[in-house]
């Protein structure tokens, strides 16, 4: 168990078994260990364990973009140690869009919730943008 | 920075297990074939840079976003 004092979340108590390792890291964040916490359903926080003030809002994209989807490469599947699709959770980060909100559909987070391994992938698919408005 | 001259069909090797081959050259475009261990992320630089910027923006603007608005957006 780790207890951290943070500006944003107050005292944050983290169990070892909730820590998700991102072996490739997350570009722009120099750490590999993260946790996911509820914010306001379905919105969640992705929080760096090593610097909990590094946190972003994430959400499952399918509620907002019902046709969203992509295929995982064998390489990524092997990094995630994924055996079945049900183990995987998909999230996209949320960003400000003018006065509204956008989602980064171009580089989703794929997380193996049973093995606690995560990867941020980059989709070649031209349909998906780094800033896709949810609310304009 | 190391600068090497290569012809089509030739390769460079980085460490034991990364090989970058000049697959084809067509005018100003160069096609590369990259062999690297499974799971080593390979990005086009300009896309990696956008990804990094997007993550930094998500960290910065998370303080200003209101989750209530996002949920409202979903139900509209």
Tab-separated table of C-alpha atoms in Angstrom:
chain	number	residue	atom	x	y	z
A	1	UNK	CA	0.000	0.000	0.000
A	2	UNK	CA	1.262	3.452	-0.912
A	3	UNK	CA	-0.093	6.665	0.546
A	4	UNK	CA	0.588	9.829	-1.388
A	5	UNK	CA	-0.198	13.445	-0.609
A	6	UNK	CA	-1.474	15.192	-3.716
A	7	UNK	CA	-2.753	18.668	-4.517
A	8	UNK	CA	-5.650	17.430	-6.584
A	9	UNK	CA	-6.793	14.227	-4.931
A	10	UNK	CA	-5.823	14.942	-1.355
A	11	UNK	CA	-4.409	11.859	0.317
A	12	UNK	CA	-4.305	9.074	-2.241
A	13	UNK	CA	-4.112	5.501	-0.962
A	14	UNK	CA	-2.914	3.104	-3.633
A	15	UNK	CA	-2.967	-0.692	-3.440
A	16	UNK	CA	-0.116	-2.484	-5.197
A	17	UNK	CA	-2.591	-4.637	-7.121
A	18	UNK	CA	-4.326	-1.691	-8.762
A	19	UNK	CA	-1.146	-0.332	-10.354
A	20	UNK	CA	-1.115	-0.620	-14.134
A	21	UNK	CA	2.276	-0.802	-15.764
A	22	UNK	CA	2.817	0.892	-19.113
A	23	UNK	CA	6.024	-0.827	-20.278
A	24	UNK	CA	6.343	1.596	-23.230
A	25	UNK	CA	5.479	4.584	-21.114
A	26	UNK	CA	3.047	7.277	-22.174
A	27	UNK	CA	4.658	9.870	-24.455
A	28	UNK	CA	5.030	13.134	-22.548
A	29	UNK	CA	4.973	11.459	-19.127
A	30	UNK	CA	8.300	10.139	-17.846
A	31	UNK	CA	6.766	7.355	-15.699
A	32	UNK	CA	5.442	3.837	-16.226
A	33	UNK	CA	3.068	3.204	-13.303
A	34	UNK	CA	-0.511	4.443	-13.332
A	35	UNK	CA	-3.808	3.903	-11.580
A	36	UNK	CA	-7.363	4.481	-12.770
A	37	UNK	CA	-9.858	6.091	-10.412
A	38	UNK	CA	-13.518	6.943	-10.846
A	39	UNK	CA	-14.188	10.602	-11.485
A	40	UNK	CA	-17.859	10.846	-12.432
A	41	UNK	CA	-19.180	7.783	-14.237
A	42	UNK	CA	-18.278	7.128	-17.076
A	43	UNK	CA	-15.353	9.576	-16.755
A	44	UNK	CA	-12.252	8.325	-14.959
A	45	UNK	CA	-8.862	9.622	-13.932
A	46	UNK	CA	-5.620	8.144	-15.216
A	47	UNK	CA	-3.098	9.088	-12.551
A	48	UNK	CA	0.678	8.673	-12.479
A	49	UNK	CA	1.699	6.847	-9.310
A	50	UNK	CA	5.130	8.459	-9.387
A	51	UNK	CA	3.760	11.988	-9.721
A	52	UNK	CA	0.012	11.951	-8.944
A	53	UNK	CA	-0.368	15.556	-10.004
A	54	UNK	CA	0.165	14.215	-13.521
A	55	UNK	CA	-3.369	13.051	-14.247
A	56	UNK	CA	-5.725	13.125	-17.185
A	57	UNK	CA	-9.412	12.475	-17.695
A	58	UNK	CA	-10.233	9.391	-19.733
A	59	UNK	CA	-13.410	7.759	-20.890
A	60	UNK	CA	-14.539	4.677	-22.766
A	61	UNK	CA	-15.030	5.985	-26.327
A	62	UNK	CA	-17.906	3.713	-27.317
A	63	UNK	CA	-20.662	5.701	-25.630
A	64	UNK	CA	-19.710	8.790	-27.605
A	65	UNK	CA	-18.523	7.141	-30.807
A	66	UNK	CA	-20.516	3.911	-31.219
A	67	UNK	CA	-18.738	2.910	-34.451
A	68	UNK	CA	-15.252	3.438	-33.014
A	69	UNK	CA	-12.950	0.481	-33.343
A	70	UNK	CA	-9.528	-0.748	-34.403
A	71	UNK	CA	-7.547	-3.910	-34.744
A	72	UNK	CA	-4.695	-4.669	-32.373
A	73	UNK	CA	-1.424	-5.818	-33.889
A	74	UNK	CA	0.134	-9.089	-32.729
A	75	UNK	CA	2.990	-7.075	-31.221
A	76	UNK	CA	0.685	-5.018	-29.018
A	77	UNK	CA	-1.369	-8.080	-28.074
A	78	UNK	CA	1.811	-9.788	-26.945
A	79	UNK	CA	2.986	-6.758	-24.926
A	80	UNK	CA	-0.429	-6.688	-23.246
A	81	UNK	CA	-0.242	-10.453	-22.650
A	82	UNK	CA	-3.863	-10.505	-23.737
A	83	UNK	CA	-5.460	-13.911	-24.008
A	84	UNK	CA	-9.015	-12.845	-24.579
A	85	UNK	CA	-10.744	-9.696	-25.692
A	86	UNK	CA	-12.798	-9.459	-22.495
A	87	UNK	CA	-9.606	-8.746	-20.554
A	88	UNK	CA	-9.095	-5.524	-22.469
A	89	UNK	CA	-10.437	-2.085	-21.665
A	90	UNK	CA	-10.230	0.853	-24.049
A	91	UNK	CA	-10.044	4.484	-22.986
A	92	UNK	CA	-9.417	7.777	-24.734
A	93	UNK	CA	-8.113	10.954	-23.156
A	94	UNK	CA	-10.251	14.075	-22.922
A	95	UNK	CA	-9.096	17.521	-23.940
A	96	UNK	CA	-10.491	21.006	-24.065
A	97	UNK	CA	-12.024	21.946	-27.398
A	98	UNK	CA	-12.730	25.677	-27.630
A	99	UNK	CA	-15.372	25.903	-24.884
A	100	UNK	CA	-16.226	22.240	-25.182
A	101	UNK	CA	-14.594	18.856	-24.900
A	102	UNK	CA	-12.777	16.631	-27.371
A	103	UNK	CA	-11.498	13.078	-27.225
A	104	UNK	CA	-8.199	11.815	-28.586
A	105	UNK	CA	-9.409	8.986	-30.816
A	106	UNK	CA	-6.052	8.740	-32.575
A	107	UNK	CA	-4.142	7.300	-29.648
A	108	UNK	CA	-6.327	5.234	-27.319
A	109	UNK	CA	-5.187	3.480	-24.161
A	110	UNK	CA	-5.574	-0.286	-24.226
A	111	UNK	CA	-5.409	-1.915	-20.808
A	112	UNK	CA	-5.310	-5.560	-19.832
A	113	UNK	CA	-7.265	-5.261	-16.608
A	114	UNK	CA	-6.414	-8.719	-15.290
A	115	UNK	CA	-2.666	-8.473	-15.969
A	116	UNK	CA	-2.531	-4.726	-15.204
A	117	UNK	CA	-0.585	-3.859	-18.333
A	118	UNK	CA	-1.333	-0.830	-20.486
A	119	UNK	CA	-0.237	0.553	-23.825
A	120	UNK	CA	-1.061	3.773	-25.599
A	121	UNK	CA	-1.271	2.963	-29.267
A	122	UNK	CA	-1.249	5.231	-32.305
A	123	UNK	CA	-3.798	4.431	-34.999
A	124	UNK	CA	-2.940	4.843	-38.665
A	125	UNK	CA	-6.661	5.117	-39.419
A	126	UNK	CA	-7.263	8.493	-41.079
A	127	UNK	CA	-10.830	8.629	-39.741
A	128	UNK	CA	-9.572	9.229	-36.231
A	129	UNK	CA	-8.199	12.532	-34.972
A	130	UNK	CA	-6.172	13.674	-31.981
A	131	UNK	CA	-9.020	16.061	-31.177
A	132	UNK	CA	-12.465	14.809	-32.035
A	133	UNK	CA	-15.130	17.055	-30.493
A	134	UNK	CA	-17.639	15.507	-28.129
A	135	UNK	CA	-19.130	18.861	-27.211
A	136	UNK	CA	-18.500	21.812	-29.546
B	1	UNK	CA	24.683	12.816	-34.724
B	2	UNK	CA	25.805	10.026	-37.000
B	3	UNK	CA	25.078	10.515	-40.696
B	4	UNK	CA	25.463	7.540	-43.057
B	5	UNK	CA	25.013	7.227	-46.804
B	6	UNK	CA	23.152	4.127	-47.975
B	7	UNK	CA	21.825	2.849	-51.278
B	8	UNK	CA	18.534	1.075	-51.945
B	9	UNK	CA	18.755	-2.473	-50.646
B	10	UNK	CA	21.397	-1.622	-48.037
B	11	UNK	CA	20.760	-1.576	-44.286
B	12	UNK	CA	21.949	-0.170	-41.025
B	13	UNK	CA	21.936	-2.094	-37.789
B	14	UNK	CA	21.341	-0.514	-34.378
B	15	UNK	CA	22.500	-2.699	-31.521
B	16	UNK	CA	21.951	-6.428	-31.794
B	17	UNK	CA	18.392	-6.538	-32.917
B	18	UNK	CA	17.281	-3.491	-34.860
B	19	UNK	CA	17.833	-3.401	-38.629
B	20	UNK	CA	16.609	-0.584	-40.856
B	21	UNK	CA	16.759	-1.365	-44.555
B	22	UNK	CA	16.435	1.148	-47.382
B	23	UNK	CA	13.646	-0.726	-49.115
B	24	UNK	CA	13.061	1.595	-52.029
B	25	UNK	CA	13.872	5.131	-53.181
B	26	UNK	CA	11.484	7.011	-55.425
B	27	UNK	CA	12.407	10.653	-56.039
B	28	UNK	CA	12.245	12.411	-52.675
B	29	UNK	CA	10.537	9.474	-50.955
B	30	UNK	CA	12.388	6.718	-49.169
B	31	UNK	CA	10.657	3.517	-48.137
B	32	UNK	CA	12.161	1.863	-45.070
B	33	UNK	CA	11.809	-1.685	-43.821
B	34	UNK	CA	12.325	-1.916	-40.076
B	35	UNK	CA	13.040	-5.071	-38.139
B	36	UNK	CA	12.883	-4.637	-34.386
B	37	UNK	CA	12.036	-6.815	-31.384
B	38	UNK	CA	8.340	-7.309	-30.708
B	39	UNK	CA	6.821	-4.534	-28.744
B	40	UNK	CA	9.369	-1.809	-29.481
B	41	UNK	CA	7.166	1.112	-30.450
B	42	UNK	CA	7.963	2.599	-33.854
B	43	UNK	CA	6.350	5.883	-34.815
B	44	UNK	CA	6.556	8.395	-37.610
B	45	UNK	CA	8.256	11.263	-35.796
B	46	UNK	CA	5.646	13.897	-36.607
B	47	UNK	CA	2.842	11.644	-35.324
B	48	UNK	CA	4.781	10.808	-32.151
B	49	UNK	CA	5.231	14.524	-31.546
B	50	UNK	CA	1.472	15.117	-31.954
B	51	UNK	CA	0.739	12.241	-29.594
B	52	UNK	CA	3.097	13.666	-26.977
B	53	UNK	CA	1.584	17.155	-27.337
B	54	UNK	CA	-1.914	15.732	-27.057
B	55	UNK	CA	-1.009	13.930	-23.813
B	56	UNK	CA	0.566	17.058	-22.341
B	57	UNK	CA	-2.535	19.035	-23.298
B	58	UNK	CA	-4.761	16.379	-21.683
B	59	UNK	CA	-2.744	16.685	-18.449
B	60	UNK	CA	-2.940	20.480	-18.496
B	61	UNK	CA	-6.577	20.891	-19.431
B	62	UNK	CA	-7.909	18.146	-17.174
B	63	UNK	CA	-8.200	20.801	-14.447
B	64	UNK	CA	-10.546	22.881	-16.564
B	65	UNK	CA	-12.797	20.150	-17.913
B	66	UNK	CA	-16.109	19.530	-16.202
B	67	UNK	CA	-17.078	15.857	-16.172
B	68	UNK	CA	-20.764	16.859	-15.855
B	69	UNK	CA	-20.558	18.537	-19.275
B	70	UNK	CA	-19.024	15.431	-20.814
B	71	UNK	CA	-21.846	13.266	-19.542
B	72	UNK	CA	-24.355	15.797	-20.838
B	73	UNK	CA	-22.618	15.559	-24.221
B	74	UNK	CA	-23.069	11.807	-24.214
B	75	UNK	CA	-26.790	11.978	-23.639
B	76	UNK	CA	-27.433	14.573	-26.356
